Coordinates of C-alpha atoms (C1' of nucleotides) in Angstrom, one line a residue:
Chain A
X202 CA -30.6 30.4 31.8
X203 CA -27.2 31.4 32.5
X204 CA -25.2 32.9 29.5
X205 CA -22.5 30.7 28.2
X206 CA -19.4 32.3 26.5
X207 CA -19.5 30.5 23.2
X208 CA -16.4 28.5 22.5
X209 CA -14.7 28.8 19.2
X210 CA -15.6 26.0 17.0
X211 CA -11.9 25.6 17.0
X212 CA -10.2 23.4 14.6
X213 CA -8.1 21.4 16.9
X214 CA -5.6 19.9 14.6
X215 CA -4.5 17.2 17.0
X216 CA -8.0 15.9 17.0
X217 CA -8.2 15.0 13.4
X218 CA -7.7 11.1 13.1
X219 CA -4.6 10.0 11.2
X220 CA -6.9 7.9 9.0
X221 CA -8.8 11.1 7.9
X222 CA -5.6 12.9 7.2
X223 CA -4.5 10.0 5.1
X224 CA -7.4 10.3 2.8
X225 CA -7.1 14.1 2.1
X226 CA -4.3 13.6 -0.4
X227 CA -6.6 11.1 -2.2
X228 CA -9.3 13.8 -2.4
X229 CA -6.8 16.3 -3.6
X230 CA -5.6 14.0 -6.3
X231 CA -9.1 13.4 -7.6
X232 CA -9.8 17.1 -7.5
X233 CA -6.7 17.8 -9.4
X234 CA -7.7 15.4 -12.1
X235 CA -11.1 17.1 -12.3
X236 CA -9.5 20.5 -12.5
X237 CA -7.5 19.2 -15.4
X238 CA -10.5 18.1 -17.1
X239 CA -11.9 21.5 -16.6
X240 CA -14.7 20.5 -14.3
X241 CA -16.0 23.4 -12.3
X242 CA -18.3 21.7 -9.7
X243 CA -18.4 18.3 -8.0
X244 CA -20.4 16.5 -5.2
X245 CA -19.4 14.3 -2.3
X246 CA -21.3 11.5 -4.3
X247 CA -19.1 12.1 -7.6
X248 CA -16.0 12.1 -5.6
X249 CA -17.0 8.9 -3.7
X250 CA -17.8 7.2 -7.0
X251 CA -14.3 8.2 -8.5
X252 CA -12.5 6.9 -5.4
X253 CA -14.6 3.9 -4.5
X254 CA -15.7 5.1 -0.9
X255 CA -18.8 6.4 0.5
X256 CA -20.1 10.1 0.1
X257 CA -20.9 10.2 3.8
X258 CA -17.2 9.6 4.6
X259 CA -16.0 12.3 2.4
X260 CA -18.4 14.8 3.9
X261 CA -17.5 13.7 7.4
X262 CA -13.8 14.0 6.7
X263 CA -14.0 17.4 5.3
X264 CA -16.2 18.5 8.3
X265 CA -13.1 18.2 10.4
X266 CA -11.6 21.1 8.7
X267 CA -14.6 23.5 7.8
X268 CA -17.4 23.8 5.6
X269 CA -16.4 24.0 1.9
X270 CA -19.6 23.1 0.1
X271 CA -23.0 24.6 -0.8
X272 CA -26.2 22.6 -0.4
X273 CA -27.8 21.7 -3.7
X274 CA -24.6 22.6 -5.6
X275 CA -21.8 20.7 -4.1
X276 CA -18.0 21.9 -4.1
X277 CA -16.2 24.2 -6.4
X278 CA -13.4 22.0 -7.7
X279 CA -10.6 24.6 -7.7
X280 CA -11.8 25.9 -4.4
X281 CA -11.9 22.7 -2.5
X282 CA -8.6 21.7 -4.2
X283 CA -7.0 24.8 -2.9
X284 CA -8.5 24.3 0.7
X285 CA -7.0 20.8 0.7
X286 CA -3.6 22.0 -0.5
X287 CA -3.7 24.5 2.4
X288 CA -4.6 22.2 5.0
X289 CA -1.9 19.7 4.0
X290 CA 0.6 22.6 3.7
X291 CA 1.0 21.8 -0.1
X292 CA 0.6 25.4 -1.1
X293 CA 4.4 25.6 -1.2
X294 CA 7.2 23.6 -2.8
X295 CA 9.0 21.1 -0.5
X296 CA 12.6 20.1 -1.1
X297 CA 13.4 16.3 -0.9
X298 CA 16.4 14.1 -0.7
X299 CA 17.0 10.6 -1.9
X300 CA 19.4 8.3 0.1
X301 CA 20.6 5.3 -1.9
X302 CA 21.6 5.6 -5.6
X303 CA 20.9 2.1 -6.7
X304 CA 18.3 1.0 -9.1
X305 CA 15.3 2.1 -7.1
X306 CA 17.0 5.4 -5.9
X307 CA 17.8 6.5 -9.4
X308 CA 14.3 5.7 -10.7
X309 CA 12.8 7.5 -7.9
X310 CA 15.1 10.5 -8.0
X311 CA 14.1 10.9 -11.8
X312 CA 10.4 10.3 -11.3
X313 CA 8.8 13.5 -12.7
X314 CA 5.7 12.9 -10.6
X315 CA 7.2 14.4 -7.5
X316 CA 7.9 17.9 -9.0
X317 CA 4.4 17.8 -10.6
X318 CA 3.0 17.6 -7.2
X319 CA 5.0 19.8 -5.1
X320 CA 8.1 17.9 -4.2
X321 CA 11.6 18.7 -5.6
X322 CA 14.5 16.2 -5.4
X323 CA 17.4 18.4 -4.4
X324 CA 20.1 15.9 -3.9
X325 CA 20.7 12.0 -4.1
X326 CA 23.2 10.5 -1.6
X327 CA 25.2 7.2 -1.5
X328 CA 27.7 5.9 0.8
X329 CA 29.5 4.1 -2.0
X330 CA 32.3 6.2 -3.4
X331 CA 32.0 4.5 -6.7
X332 CA 28.6 5.9 -7.2
X333 CA 29.3 9.4 -6.0
X334 CA 29.6 12.1 -8.7
X335 CA 28.4 10.2 -11.6
X336 CA 24.7 10.9 -12.4
X337 CA 21.7 9.2 -11.2
X338 CA 19.9 10.3 -14.3
X339 CA 20.0 14.1 -14.1
X340 CA 21.2 14.2 -10.5
X341 CA 24.7 14.2 -9.2
X342 CA 25.2 11.8 -6.4
X343 CA 26.7 13.2 -3.2
X344 CA 28.7 11.5 -0.5
X345 CA 27.0 11.0 2.8
X346 CA 29.5 13.5 4.2
X347 CA 27.5 16.2 2.4
X348 CA 24.3 15.2 4.0
X349 CA 24.3 17.9 6.7
X350 CA 25.3 20.8 4.5
X351 CA 22.6 20.0 1.9
X352 CA 19.8 19.5 4.3
X353 CA 20.7 22.8 5.9
X354 CA 21.2 24.8 2.7
X355 CA 17.7 23.7 1.3
X356 CA 16.0 23.3 4.7
X357 CA 15.0 19.8 3.7
X358 CA 12.5 17.9 6.0
X359 CA 11.6 14.9 3.7
X360 CA 13.8 12.1 2.8
X361 CA 13.2 8.9 0.7
X362 CA 15.3 5.9 1.6
X363 CA 16.2 3.5 -1.1
X364 CA 19.0 1.6 0.5
X365 CA 19.3 -2.1 1.4
X366 CA 17.1 -3.3 4.3
X367 CA 20.2 -3.9 6.5
X368 CA 21.2 -0.2 6.2
X369 CA 17.9 1.3 6.6
X370 CA 17.8 1.8 10.3
X371 CA 21.3 3.3 10.4
X372 CA 20.5 5.6 7.5
X373 CA 17.4 6.7 9.1
X374 CA 19.2 7.7 12.2
X375 CA 21.6 9.8 10.1
X376 CA 19.0 11.7 8.3
X377 CA 17.0 12.3 11.5
X378 CA 20.2 13.6 13.2
X379 CA 20.5 16.3 10.5
X380 CA 16.9 17.4 10.8
X381 CA 14.8 15.1 8.5
X382 CA 11.3 14.7 10.0
X383 CA 9.4 12.7 7.3
X384 CA 10.8 9.5 5.9
X385 CA 9.4 7.4 3.1
X386 CA 11.2 4.2 3.4
X387 CA 11.4 1.9 0.4
X388 CA 13.5 -0.6 2.3
X389 CA 11.5 -3.7 3.2
X390 CA 11.9 -3.3 7.0
X391 CA 10.3 -1.4 9.8
X392 CA 12.1 1.5 11.3
X393 CA 12.2 2.7 15.0
X394 CA 12.2 6.5 15.1
X395 CA 11.7 9.1 17.9
X396 CA 8.3 10.8 18.3
X397 CA 8.0 13.7 16.0
X398 CA 9.4 11.8 13.2
X399 CA 7.0 10.4 10.6
X400 CA 7.7 7.3 8.6
X401 CA 5.7 5.8 5.7
X402 CA 6.5 2.7 3.9
X403 CA 6.5 1.4 0.3
X404 CA 7.1 -2.3 -0.1
X405 CA 5.5 -3.5 -3.4
X406 CA 5.9 -7.2 -2.4
X407 CA 3.7 -6.7 0.5
X408 CA 0.9 -5.6 -1.9
X409 CA 1.5 -8.6 -4.2
X410 CA 1.4 -11.0 -1.2
X411 CA -1.8 -9.5 0.1
X412 CA -3.7 -10.0 -3.1
X413 CA -2.3 -13.5 -3.5
X414 CA -4.2 -14.7 -0.6
X415 CA -7.5 -14.1 -2.4
X416 CA -6.5 -15.8 -5.7
Chain B
X257 CA -27.9 -33.1 28.2
X258 CA -28.4 -33.7 24.5
X259 CA -25.6 -34.7 22.6
X260 CA -24.4 -32.1 20.1
X261 CA -22.6 -33.0 17.0
X262 CA -19.5 -30.9 17.3
X263 CA -19.1 -28.5 14.4
X264 CA -15.6 -28.2 12.9
X265 CA -13.9 -25.2 14.1
X266 CA -13.9 -24.5 10.4
X267 CA -11.5 -21.9 9.1
X268 CA -13.9 -19.8 7.0
X269 CA -11.6 -18.0 4.8
X270 CA -14.3 -15.5 3.8
X271 CA -14.6 -14.5 7.4
X272 CA -11.1 -13.2 7.9
X273 CA -11.1 -9.4 7.7
X274 CA -9.1 -7.8 4.9
X275 CA -7.1 -5.8 7.4
X276 CA -6.0 -8.9 9.1
X277 CA -4.9 -10.5 5.8
X278 CA -3.1 -7.3 5.0
X279 CA -0.9 -7.7 8.0
X280 CA 0.1 -11.2 7.5
X281 CA 2.8 -10.3 4.9
X282 CA 4.3 -8.0 7.5
X283 CA 4.6 -10.8 10.0
X284 CA 6.0 -13.0 7.2
X285 CA 8.6 -10.3 6.5
X286 CA 9.6 -10.0 10.2
X287 CA 9.9 -13.7 10.5
X288 CA 12.0 -14.0 7.5
X289 CA 14.3 -11.4 8.9
X290 CA 14.6 -13.4 12.1
X291 CA 15.3 -16.7 10.2
X292 CA 18.0 -15.0 8.3
X293 CA 19.5 -13.9 11.7
X294 CA 19.2 -17.7 12.8
X295 CA 16.8 -16.9 15.4
X296 CA 14.8 -20.1 16.4
X297 CA 12.0 -18.8 18.5
X298 CA 10.1 -15.7 19.0
X299 CA 7.1 -14.4 20.8
X300 CA 4.0 -12.2 19.9
X301 CA 5.6 -9.5 22.1
X302 CA 8.8 -9.6 20.3
X303 CA 7.2 -9.5 16.8
X304 CA 5.1 -6.6 18.0
X305 CA 8.1 -4.7 19.1
X306 CA 9.8 -5.2 15.9
X307 CA 6.6 -4.0 14.0
X308 CA 5.4 -1.3 16.4
X309 CA 2.1 -2.9 17.0
X310 CA 0.5 -4.6 19.9
X311 CA 1.2 -8.3 20.8
X312 CA -2.5 -8.9 21.4
X313 CA -3.3 -7.9 17.9
X314 CA -0.7 -10.4 16.5
X315 CA -2.2 -13.2 18.5
X316 CA -5.7 -12.3 17.5
X317 CA -4.7 -12.1 13.9
X318 CA -3.0 -15.5 13.9
X319 CA -5.9 -17.0 15.7
X320 CA -8.1 -16.6 12.7
X321 CA -6.0 -19.3 11.1
X322 CA -5.1 -21.8 13.7
X323 CA -2.9 -22.2 16.8
X324 CA 0.7 -21.9 15.9
X325 CA 2.4 -21.1 19.3
X326 CA 3.2 -22.9 22.6
X327 CA 2.4 -21.4 26.0
X328 CA 5.6 -20.2 27.6
X329 CA 7.8 -20.8 24.6
X330 CA 6.2 -18.7 21.8
X331 CA 6.4 -19.5 18.1
X332 CA 9.0 -21.4 16.1
X333 CA 10.3 -18.9 13.6
X334 CA 10.6 -21.3 10.7
X335 CA 7.4 -23.0 11.7
X336 CA 5.2 -19.8 11.7
X337 CA 7.0 -18.4 8.6
X338 CA 6.0 -21.5 6.7
X339 CA 2.5 -21.4 8.1
X340 CA 2.1 -17.8 6.9
X341 CA 3.6 -18.8 3.5
X342 CA 1.1 -21.5 3.2
X343 CA -1.9 -19.3 4.3
X344 CA -1.0 -16.6 1.8
X345 CA -0.2 -19.2 -1.0
X346 CA 3.4 -18.1 -1.1
X347 CA 4.7 -21.5 -0.9
X348 CA 5.1 -21.4 -4.7
X349 CA 6.6 -19.0 -7.2
X350 CA 4.2 -16.6 -9.0
X351 CA 4.8 -15.2 -12.5
X352 CA 4.3 -11.5 -12.8
X353 CA 4.1 -9.0 -15.7
X354 CA 5.0 -5.3 -15.9
X355 CA 3.0 -3.1 -18.3
X356 CA 4.8 0.1 -19.2
X357 CA 8.4 0.2 -19.9
X358 CA 9.3 3.9 -18.9
X359 CA 11.5 4.9 -16.0
X360 CA 9.5 3.2 -13.2
X361 CA 8.5 0.2 -15.2
X362 CA 12.1 -0.5 -16.0
X363 CA 13.2 0.0 -12.4
X364 CA 10.4 -2.2 -11.2
X365 CA 11.1 -4.9 -13.7
X366 CA 14.7 -5.0 -12.5
X367 CA 14.1 -4.9 -8.8
X368 CA 15.6 -8.1 -7.4
X369 CA 13.3 -7.9 -4.4
X370 CA 10.4 -9.6 -6.3
X371 CA 12.3 -12.8 -7.1
X372 CA 13.7 -12.9 -3.6
X373 CA 10.2 -13.2 -2.3
X374 CA 8.4 -15.4 -4.7
X375 CA 7.5 -13.2 -7.7
X376 CA 9.2 -13.6 -11.1
X377 CA 8.9 -11.1 -13.7
X378 CA 8.3 -13.0 -16.9
X379 CA 7.6 -10.0 -19.3
X380 CA 7.5 -6.3 -19.7
X381 CA 5.1 -4.8 -22.2
X382 CA 4.8 -1.4 -23.7
X383 CA 2.4 0.0 -26.4
X384 CA 5.2 2.3 -27.8
X385 CA 6.8 0.5 -30.8
X386 CA 10.1 2.5 -30.1
X387 CA 10.4 0.7 -26.8
X388 CA 9.6 -2.9 -28.0
X389 CA 12.5 -5.1 -28.4
X390 CA 15.3 -3.1 -26.7
X391 CA 15.8 -4.1 -23.2
X392 CA 14.3 -2.7 -20.0
X393 CA 17.5 -3.9 -18.2
X394 CA 17.6 -7.6 -18.6
X395 CA 14.2 -7.8 -20.0
X396 CA 13.0 -7.7 -23.6
X397 CA 10.0 -5.4 -24.0
X398 CA 7.0 -7.0 -25.8
X399 CA 4.2 -5.4 -27.8
X400 CA 0.7 -5.3 -26.2
X401 CA -0.2 -7.7 -29.0
X402 CA 1.8 -10.4 -27.2
X403 CA -0.1 -9.8 -24.0
X404 CA -2.5 -12.6 -24.3
X405 CA 0.1 -15.3 -25.5
X406 CA 2.4 -14.7 -22.7
X407 CA -0.2 -14.4 -19.9
X408 CA -1.5 -17.8 -21.1
X409 CA 1.8 -19.4 -21.6
X410 CA 3.0 -18.6 -18.0
X411 CA -0.5 -18.7 -16.5
X412 CA 0.0 -15.1 -15.1
X413 CA -2.3 -13.7 -12.5
X414 CA -0.4 -10.7 -11.3
X415 CA 0.3 -7.5 -13.1
X416 CA 2.1 -4.2 -12.1
X417 CA 0.9 -1.2 -14.2
X418 CA 3.5 1.4 -14.6
X419 CA 1.8 3.5 -17.3
X420 CA 0.7 7.2 -17.3
X421 CA -2.4 7.9 -15.2
X422 CA -4.5 8.6 -18.4
X423 CA -3.7 5.1 -19.8
X424 CA -4.2 3.1 -16.5
X425 CA -7.9 2.4 -16.6
X426 CA -7.6 1.3 -20.3
X427 CA -4.6 -1.0 -19.6
X428 CA -6.3 -2.4 -16.6
X429 CA -9.2 -3.6 -18.7
X430 CA -6.7 -5.1 -21.2
X431 CA -4.9 -7.1 -18.6
X432 CA -8.1 -8.2 -16.9
X433 CA -9.5 -9.3 -20.2
X434 CA -6.7 -11.8 -20.7
X435 CA -7.0 -13.1 -17.0
X436 CA -5.1 -11.0 -14.7
X437 CA -6.8 -11.0 -11.3
X438 CA -4.3 -8.9 -9.1
X439 CA -3.1 -5.6 -10.2
X440 CA -0.5 -3.4 -8.5
X441 CA -1.1 0.0 -9.8
X442 CA 1.7 2.5 -9.8
X443 CA -0.2 5.1 -11.8
X444 CA -1.6 7.9 -9.6
X445 CA -5.3 7.1 -10.3
X446 CA -8.1 5.0 -8.9
X447 CA -9.2 2.1 -11.1
X448 CA -12.6 0.6 -11.5
X449 CA -12.6 -3.1 -11.8
X450 CA -15.0 -6.0 -11.7
X451 CA -15.5 -8.0 -8.5
X452 CA -13.0 -10.9 -8.3
X453 CA -10.1 -8.6 -9.5
X454 CA -8.0 -7.2 -6.8
X455 CA -6.2 -3.8 -6.9
X456 CA -3.5 -2.3 -4.6
X457 CA -2.0 1.1 -5.2
X458 CA 1.5 2.6 -4.8
X459 CA 1.7 6.4 -5.1
X460 CA 4.8 7.7 -3.2
X461 CA 3.4 11.2 -3.4
X462 CA 0.4 10.5 -1.3
X463 CA 2.7 9.2 1.5
X464 CA 4.8 12.4 1.3
X465 CA 1.7 14.6 1.4
X466 CA 0.3 12.7 4.4
X467 CA 3.4 13.4 6.4
X468 CA 3.6 17.0 5.2
X469 CA 0.4 17.6 7.2
X470 CA 2.2 17.0 10.6
X471 CA 5.4 19.0 9.8
Chain C
dT267 C1' 7.7 -25.9 40.3
dA268 C1' 7.8 -21.1 38.8
dG269 C1' 7.8 -18.3 35.0
dA270 C1' 6.4 -17.3 30.6
dT271 C1' 3.3 -16.8 27.0
dT272 C1' -0.5 -18.5 24.3
dG273 C1' -5.4 -18.3 22.6
dT274 C1' -9.6 -16.3 23.7
dT275 C1' -13.2 -13.5 25.8
dA276 C1' -15.3 -9.5 26.8
dA277 C1' -14.8 -4.6 27.1
dT278 C1' -13.4 -0.6 24.9
dC279 C1' -12.6 2.2 21.5
dG280 C1' -12.9 4.3 17.1
dA281 C1' -14.6 4.5 12.4
dT282 C1' -18.2 4.3 9.1
dT283 C1' -22.8 4.8 7.6
dA284 C1' -27.8 6.1 7.4
dA285 C1' -30.7 9.5 7.7
dC286 C1' -32.4 14.1 7.6
dA287 C1' -33.0 19.1 8.8
dA288 C1' -31.1 23.0 6.6
dT289 C1' -30.6 25.4 2.8
dC290 C1' -28.7 26.7 -1.8
Chain D
dT30 C1' -40.8 26.6 -6.1
dA31 C1' -38.8 21.8 -6.5
dG32 C1' -34.7 19.3 -6.6
dA33 C1' -30.2 18.6 -5.0
dT34 C1' -26.8 18.2 -1.7
dT35 C1' -24.6 19.7 2.2
dG36 C1' -23.0 19.2 7.3
dT37 C1' -24.2 16.7 11.3
dT38 C1' -26.2 13.6 14.5
dA39 C1' -27.0 9.1 16.2
dA40 C1' -26.7 4.4 15.3
dT41 C1' -24.2 0.7 13.7
dC42 C1' -20.5 -1.8 12.7
dG43 C1' -16.0 -3.4 13.3
dA44 C1' -11.3 -3.4 15.1
dT45 C1' -8.2 -3.0 19.0
dT46 C1' -7.0 -3.9 23.6
dA47 C1' -6.9 -5.7 28.4
dA48 C1' -7.0 -9.5 31.0
dC49 C1' -6.7 -14.0 32.2
dA50 C1' -7.3 -19.1 32.5
dA51 C1' -4.8 -22.7 30.4
dT52 C1' -0.6 -24.8 29.8
dC53 C1' 4.1 -25.5 28.1

DNA sequence: TAGATTGTTAATCGATTAACAATC
DNA sequence: TAGATTGTTAATCGATTAACAATC
């Protein structure tokens, strides 16, 4: 039997399916809730029940990143939470900008849920001079001219777009040009972006329409 | 050759995968955009390019519901749009309630995008007496006591929950009890609901966290 | 007619689940 | 020890894609 140089059981990050990565924040959220309730241990079954998915899926998903549990015992809530934070790079605070200071933009900029979970809104932008300066809640609204300076100053990589659908593609290009690499688009339209830039979408109407089919 | 009574090529609605139904509103949105641009015809390839998916998927998805195109020509924009509206039961206006009159609730209640796409916010509710009566924008805020009366009066089936995470499960049960069958939950927590009730989720932080993994 | 594009089939690809040895 | 639960394998299930005959 020839000796085989054992290969590292390497964690090839490119190999983890997007759909698995997409569920990790959900696991993290459930664990944070448990931590808040002072729960010390949990199991894949308990997490599965809380999230309405299968325990096998949770174990399989986690197995892409390492071994975090103990047979017979399950997972330490704080331990697994911190592992997930680490995997998702959420063990730091990320600066965030909002582009578009209308109704949704202002609401989004003042939503306290971002700061509570690691994202800090550092600026709100609008191309309408009438909106610049006056507050979107506690935030001052900046002109688009200031985009580059602020993104560089705070090393911002995340942007939320709360502009009209017609403006979204142009605005996306503007923020990408200054270094934004993750866009959360609230405008009801699909964006075309270069590889290396990530886009996710929020369109509440799509959700309502989906459910209406079943009524 | 024995004669076979031809079976209806029946459109078994239970047979359409949820994931397919979930894409229909996206197709509808793209078609509405084309209609607005006065485009008369389109193809599965053109739709696919606009949405960043494959043309085969679009044709396959549509084939669950009928034949809407013409070889060599493609699809009539208005025709396909109306077919999709019909399939999704969006050829009527649906009343909608918002529960929770805080920052997000007020923003959501005043978002004009709902009315533009077939959903009309008929009432906003809050359990805090201090918020009842004064406006959430153009809406009057009702007490939870009025929930049943208003849901019955307008025959409401859709609710958006914009309450704190801790309150979401209880509020969900309240709205289900008065007849709501579709819930769009903005609270960052998973809901347990009986069969026959549909829930979709909006948690912007989850989207930001997903993208952060790749940065 | 020639070119374009559908609707559909079959193949491929990928994700989920069931099951269980290992072990705390 | 007995019971519980992990991590992993293999099987199943389902979704996507490629390809093309039909036909406008």
